């Protein structure tokens, strides 16, 4: 099962911006709560990620955007799951163990606790 991944940016900020556009489009674009969750999550990534470690790729099989970065020395991937309408954070690769899911029911404090735990 070979997936063709294509890198589509040159900087951390460009990767995060392109990922935000992709996730908001996938989530229907009109769901204000999911937009807020996406922006809060990506803010945490920009706050805590290792500079130069963030990139966005497209999964060639599903055209799903995948954001990968290093937080607190751990390589993490983020992808939008349309079935659960959430952004899934995984350890390592896109098929790695799920560490956390972020959706329209995620509380603001969950973001801070999640990223503080990764950093600390």
PDB file of C-alpha atoms in Angstrom:
ATOM      1  CA  UNK A   1       0.000   0.000   0.000  1.00  0.00           C
ATOM      2  CA  UNK A   2       2.163   2.859  -1.255  1.00  0.00           C
ATOM      3  CA  UNK A   3       0.808   6.333  -0.678  1.00  0.00           C
ATOM      4  CA  UNK A   4       2.237   9.165  -2.718  1.00  0.00           C
ATOM      5  CA  UNK A   5       2.835  12.143  -0.456  1.00  0.00           C
ATOM      6  CA  UNK A   6       3.565  15.512  -1.973  1.00  0.00           C
ATOM      7  CA  UNK A   7       5.070  18.365   0.014  1.00  0.00           C
ATOM      8  CA  UNK A   8       3.390  21.630  -0.878  1.00  0.00           C
ATOM      9  CA  UNK A   9       5.085  24.459   1.040  1.00  0.00           C
ATOM     10  CA  UNK A  10       8.406  25.991   1.966  1.00  0.00           C
ATOM     11  CA  UNK A  11       7.919  27.405   5.504  1.00  0.00           C
ATOM     12  CA  UNK A  12       6.204  26.394   8.752  1.00  0.00           C
ATOM     13  CA  UNK A  13       3.735  29.264   8.430  1.00  0.00           C
ATOM     14  CA  UNK A  14       2.885  28.386   4.840  1.00  0.00           C
ATOM     15  CA  UNK A  15       2.327  24.750   5.858  1.00  0.00           C
ATOM     16  CA  UNK A  16      -0.019  25.751   8.685  1.00  0.00           C
ATOM     17  CA  UNK A  17      -1.920  28.192   6.475  1.00  0.00           C
ATOM     18  CA  UNK A  18      -2.422  25.623   3.707  1.00  0.00           C
ATOM     19  CA  UNK A  19      -3.502  23.008   6.251  1.00  0.00           C
ATOM     20  CA  UNK A  20      -6.058  25.414   7.760  1.00  0.00           C
ATOM     21  CA  UNK A  21      -7.540  26.104   4.329  1.00  0.00           C
ATOM     22  CA  UNK A  22      -7.745  22.379   3.574  1.00  0.00           C
ATOM     23  CA  UNK A  23      -9.346  21.353   6.899  1.00  0.00           C
ATOM     24  CA  UNK A  24     -11.876  24.184   6.863  1.00  0.00           C
ATOM     25  CA  UNK A  25     -12.851  23.237   3.302  1.00  0.00           C
ATOM     26  CA  UNK A  26     -13.154  19.542   4.245  1.00  0.00           C
ATOM     27  CA  UNK A  27     -15.263  20.330   7.306  1.00  0.00           C
ATOM     28  CA  UNK A  28     -17.826  22.138   5.206  1.00  0.00           C
ATOM     29  CA  UNK A  29     -16.414  25.614   5.605  1.00  0.00           C
ATOM     30  CA  UNK A  30     -19.549  26.927   7.298  1.00  0.00           C
ATOM     31  CA  UNK A  31     -19.094  25.278  10.695  1.00  0.00           C
ATOM     32  CA  UNK A  32     -17.923  28.208  12.812  1.00  0.00           C
ATOM     33  CA  UNK A  33     -17.049  25.945  15.747  1.00  0.00           C
ATOM     34  CA  UNK A  34     -14.796  23.706  13.614  1.00  0.00           C
ATOM     35  CA  UNK A  35     -13.080  26.796  12.206  1.00  0.00           C
ATOM     36  CA  UNK A  36     -12.364  27.946  15.762  1.00  0.00           C
ATOM     37  CA  UNK A  37     -11.064  24.484  16.742  1.00  0.00           C
ATOM     38  CA  UNK A  38      -8.807  24.388  13.677  1.00  0.00           C
ATOM     39  CA  UNK A  39      -7.383  27.834  14.378  1.00  0.00           C
ATOM     40  CA  UNK A  40      -6.818  27.094  18.081  1.00  0.00           C
ATOM     41  CA  UNK A  41      -5.063  23.814  17.252  1.00  0.00           C
ATOM     42  CA  UNK A  42      -2.860  25.412  14.627  1.00  0.00           C
ATOM     43  CA  UNK A  43      -2.031  28.228  17.039  1.00  0.00           C
ATOM     44  CA  UNK A  44      -0.794  25.609  19.492  1.00  0.00           C
ATOM     45  CA  UNK A  45       1.314  24.012  16.778  1.00  0.00           C
ATOM     46  CA  UNK A  46       2.896  27.346  15.857  1.00  0.00           C
ATOM     47  CA  UNK A  47       3.456  28.101  19.560  1.00  0.00           C
ATOM     48  CA  UNK A  48       5.103  24.826  20.498  1.00  0.00           C
ATOM     49  CA  UNK A  49       6.529  23.222  17.349  1.00  0.00           C
ATOM     50  CA  UNK A  50      10.222  23.022  16.586  1.00  0.00           C
ATOM     51  CA  UNK A  51      11.051  25.732  14.010  1.00  0.00           C
ATOM     52  CA  UNK A  52      11.531  24.275  10.551  1.00  0.00           C
ATOM     53  CA  UNK A  53       9.838  20.961  11.398  1.00  0.00           C
ATOM     54  CA  UNK A  54       6.321  21.650  10.134  1.00  0.00           C
ATOM     55  CA  UNK A  55       5.189  20.523   6.704  1.00  0.00           C
ATOM     56  CA  UNK A  56       1.958  19.739   4.942  1.00  0.00           C
ATOM     57  CA  UNK A  57       1.592  16.854   2.539  1.00  0.00           C
ATOM     58  CA  UNK A  58      -1.317  15.512   0.546  1.00  0.00           C
ATOM     59  CA  UNK A  59      -2.195  11.842   0.771  1.00  0.00           C
ATOM     60  CA  UNK A  60      -2.352  10.856  -2.897  1.00  0.00           C
ATOM     61  CA  UNK A  61      -4.987   8.173  -2.275  1.00  0.00           C
ATOM     62  CA  UNK A  62      -7.532  10.376  -0.490  1.00  0.00           C
ATOM     63  CA  UNK A  63      -6.297  13.934  -1.134  1.00  0.00           C
ATOM     64  CA  UNK A  64      -6.409  14.343   2.658  1.00  0.00           C
ATOM     65  CA  UNK A  65      -4.074  17.035   3.988  1.00  0.00           C
ATOM     66  CA  UNK A  66      -1.572  15.811   6.568  1.00  0.00           C
ATOM     67  CA  UNK A  67       0.343  18.211   8.800  1.00  0.00           C
ATOM     68  CA  UNK A  68       3.465  16.845  10.442  1.00  0.00           C
ATOM     69  CA  UNK A  69       5.632  18.593  13.006  1.00  0.00           C
ATOM     70  CA  UNK A  70       7.899  18.062  15.975  1.00  0.00           C
ATOM     71  CA  UNK A  71       6.577  19.055  19.407  1.00  0.00           C
ATOM     72  CA  UNK A  72       8.615  18.452  22.549  1.00  0.00           C
ATOM     73  CA  UNK A  73      10.949  16.128  20.654  1.00  0.00           C
ATOM     74  CA  UNK A  74       8.073  13.984  19.335  1.00  0.00           C
ATOM     75  CA  UNK A  75       7.160  13.705  15.676  1.00  0.00           C
ATOM     76  CA  UNK A  76       3.385  14.133  15.334  1.00  0.00           C
ATOM     77  CA  UNK A  77       0.930  14.081  12.459  1.00  0.00           C
ATOM     78  CA  UNK A  78      -2.448  15.761  12.207  1.00  0.00           C
ATOM     79  CA  UNK A  79      -5.190  14.833   9.752  1.00  0.00           C
ATOM     80  CA  UNK A  80      -8.864  15.642   9.408  1.00  0.00           C
ATOM     81  CA  UNK A  81     -11.178  12.650   9.804  1.00  0.00           C
ATOM     82  CA  UNK A  82     -14.441  13.336   7.974  1.00  0.00           C
ATOM     83  CA  UNK A  83     -16.219  10.415   9.633  1.00  0.00           C
ATOM     84  CA  UNK A  84     -15.705  11.799  13.138  1.00  0.00           C
ATOM     85  CA  UNK A  85     -15.479  15.453  12.026  1.00  0.00           C
ATOM     86  CA  UNK A  86     -12.296  15.886  14.045  1.00  0.00           C
ATOM     87  CA  UNK A  87      -8.616  16.593  13.614  1.00  0.00           C
ATOM     88  CA  UNK A  88      -6.678  13.571  14.826  1.00  0.00           C
ATOM     89  CA  UNK A  89      -3.223  13.937  16.374  1.00  0.00           C
ATOM     90  CA  UNK A  90      -1.093  10.824  16.000  1.00  0.00           C
ATOM     91  CA  UNK A  91       2.284   9.764  17.314  1.00  0.00           C
ATOM     92  CA  UNK A  92       4.773   9.432  14.487  1.00  0.00           C
ATOM     93  CA  UNK A  93       3.145   8.586  11.196  1.00  0.00           C
ATOM     94  CA  UNK A  94      -0.361   9.150   9.889  1.00  0.00           C
ATOM     95  CA  UNK A  95      -1.220   5.562  10.869  1.00  0.00           C
ATOM     96  CA  UNK A  96       0.406   5.838  14.311  1.00  0.00           C
ATOM     97  CA  UNK A  97      -1.443   5.645  17.630  1.00  0.00           C
ATOM     98  CA  UNK A  98      -4.031   8.373  18.215  1.00  0.00           C
ATOM     99  CA  UNK A  99      -2.935  10.706  21.001  1.00  0.00           C
ATOM    100  CA  UNK A 100      -5.826  13.169  20.873  1.00  0.00           C
ATOM    101  CA  UNK A 101      -8.789  14.182  18.725  1.00  0.00           C
ATOM    102  CA  UNK A 102      -9.908  17.787  18.386  1.00  0.00           C
ATOM    103  CA  UNK A 103     -13.513  18.496  17.395  1.00  0.00           C
ATOM    104  CA  UNK A 104     -16.280  21.026  17.968  1.00  0.00           C
ATOM    105  CA  UNK A 105     -16.702  19.645  21.508  1.00  0.00           C
ATOM    106  CA  UNK A 106     -13.064  20.274  22.469  1.00  0.00           C
ATOM    107  CA  UNK A 107     -12.775  22.774  25.305  1.00  0.00           C
ATOM    108  CA  UNK A 108     -10.265  25.633  25.161  1.00  0.00           C
ATOM    109  CA  UNK A 109      -8.424  24.291  28.215  1.00  0.00           C
ATOM    110  CA  UNK A 110      -7.876  20.974  26.396  1.00  0.00           C
ATOM    111  CA  UNK A 111      -5.657  22.725  23.848  1.00  0.00           C
ATOM    112  CA  UNK A 112      -3.439  24.315  26.493  1.00  0.00           C
ATOM    113  CA  UNK A 113      -3.172  21.088  28.519  1.00  0.00           C
ATOM    114  CA  UNK A 114      -2.377  19.005  25.433  1.00  0.00           C
ATOM    115  CA  UNK A 115       0.369  21.296  24.174  1.00  0.00           C
ATOM    116  CA  UNK A 116       1.810  21.986  27.620  1.00  0.00           C
ATOM    117  CA  UNK A 117       2.076  18.226  28.243  1.00  0.00           C
ATOM    118  CA  UNK A 118       3.890  17.741  24.932  1.00  0.00           C
ATOM    119  CA  UNK A 119       6.273  20.574  25.664  1.00  0.00           C
ATOM    120  CA  UNK A 120       6.963  19.689  29.283  1.00  0.00           C
TER     121      UNK A 120
END
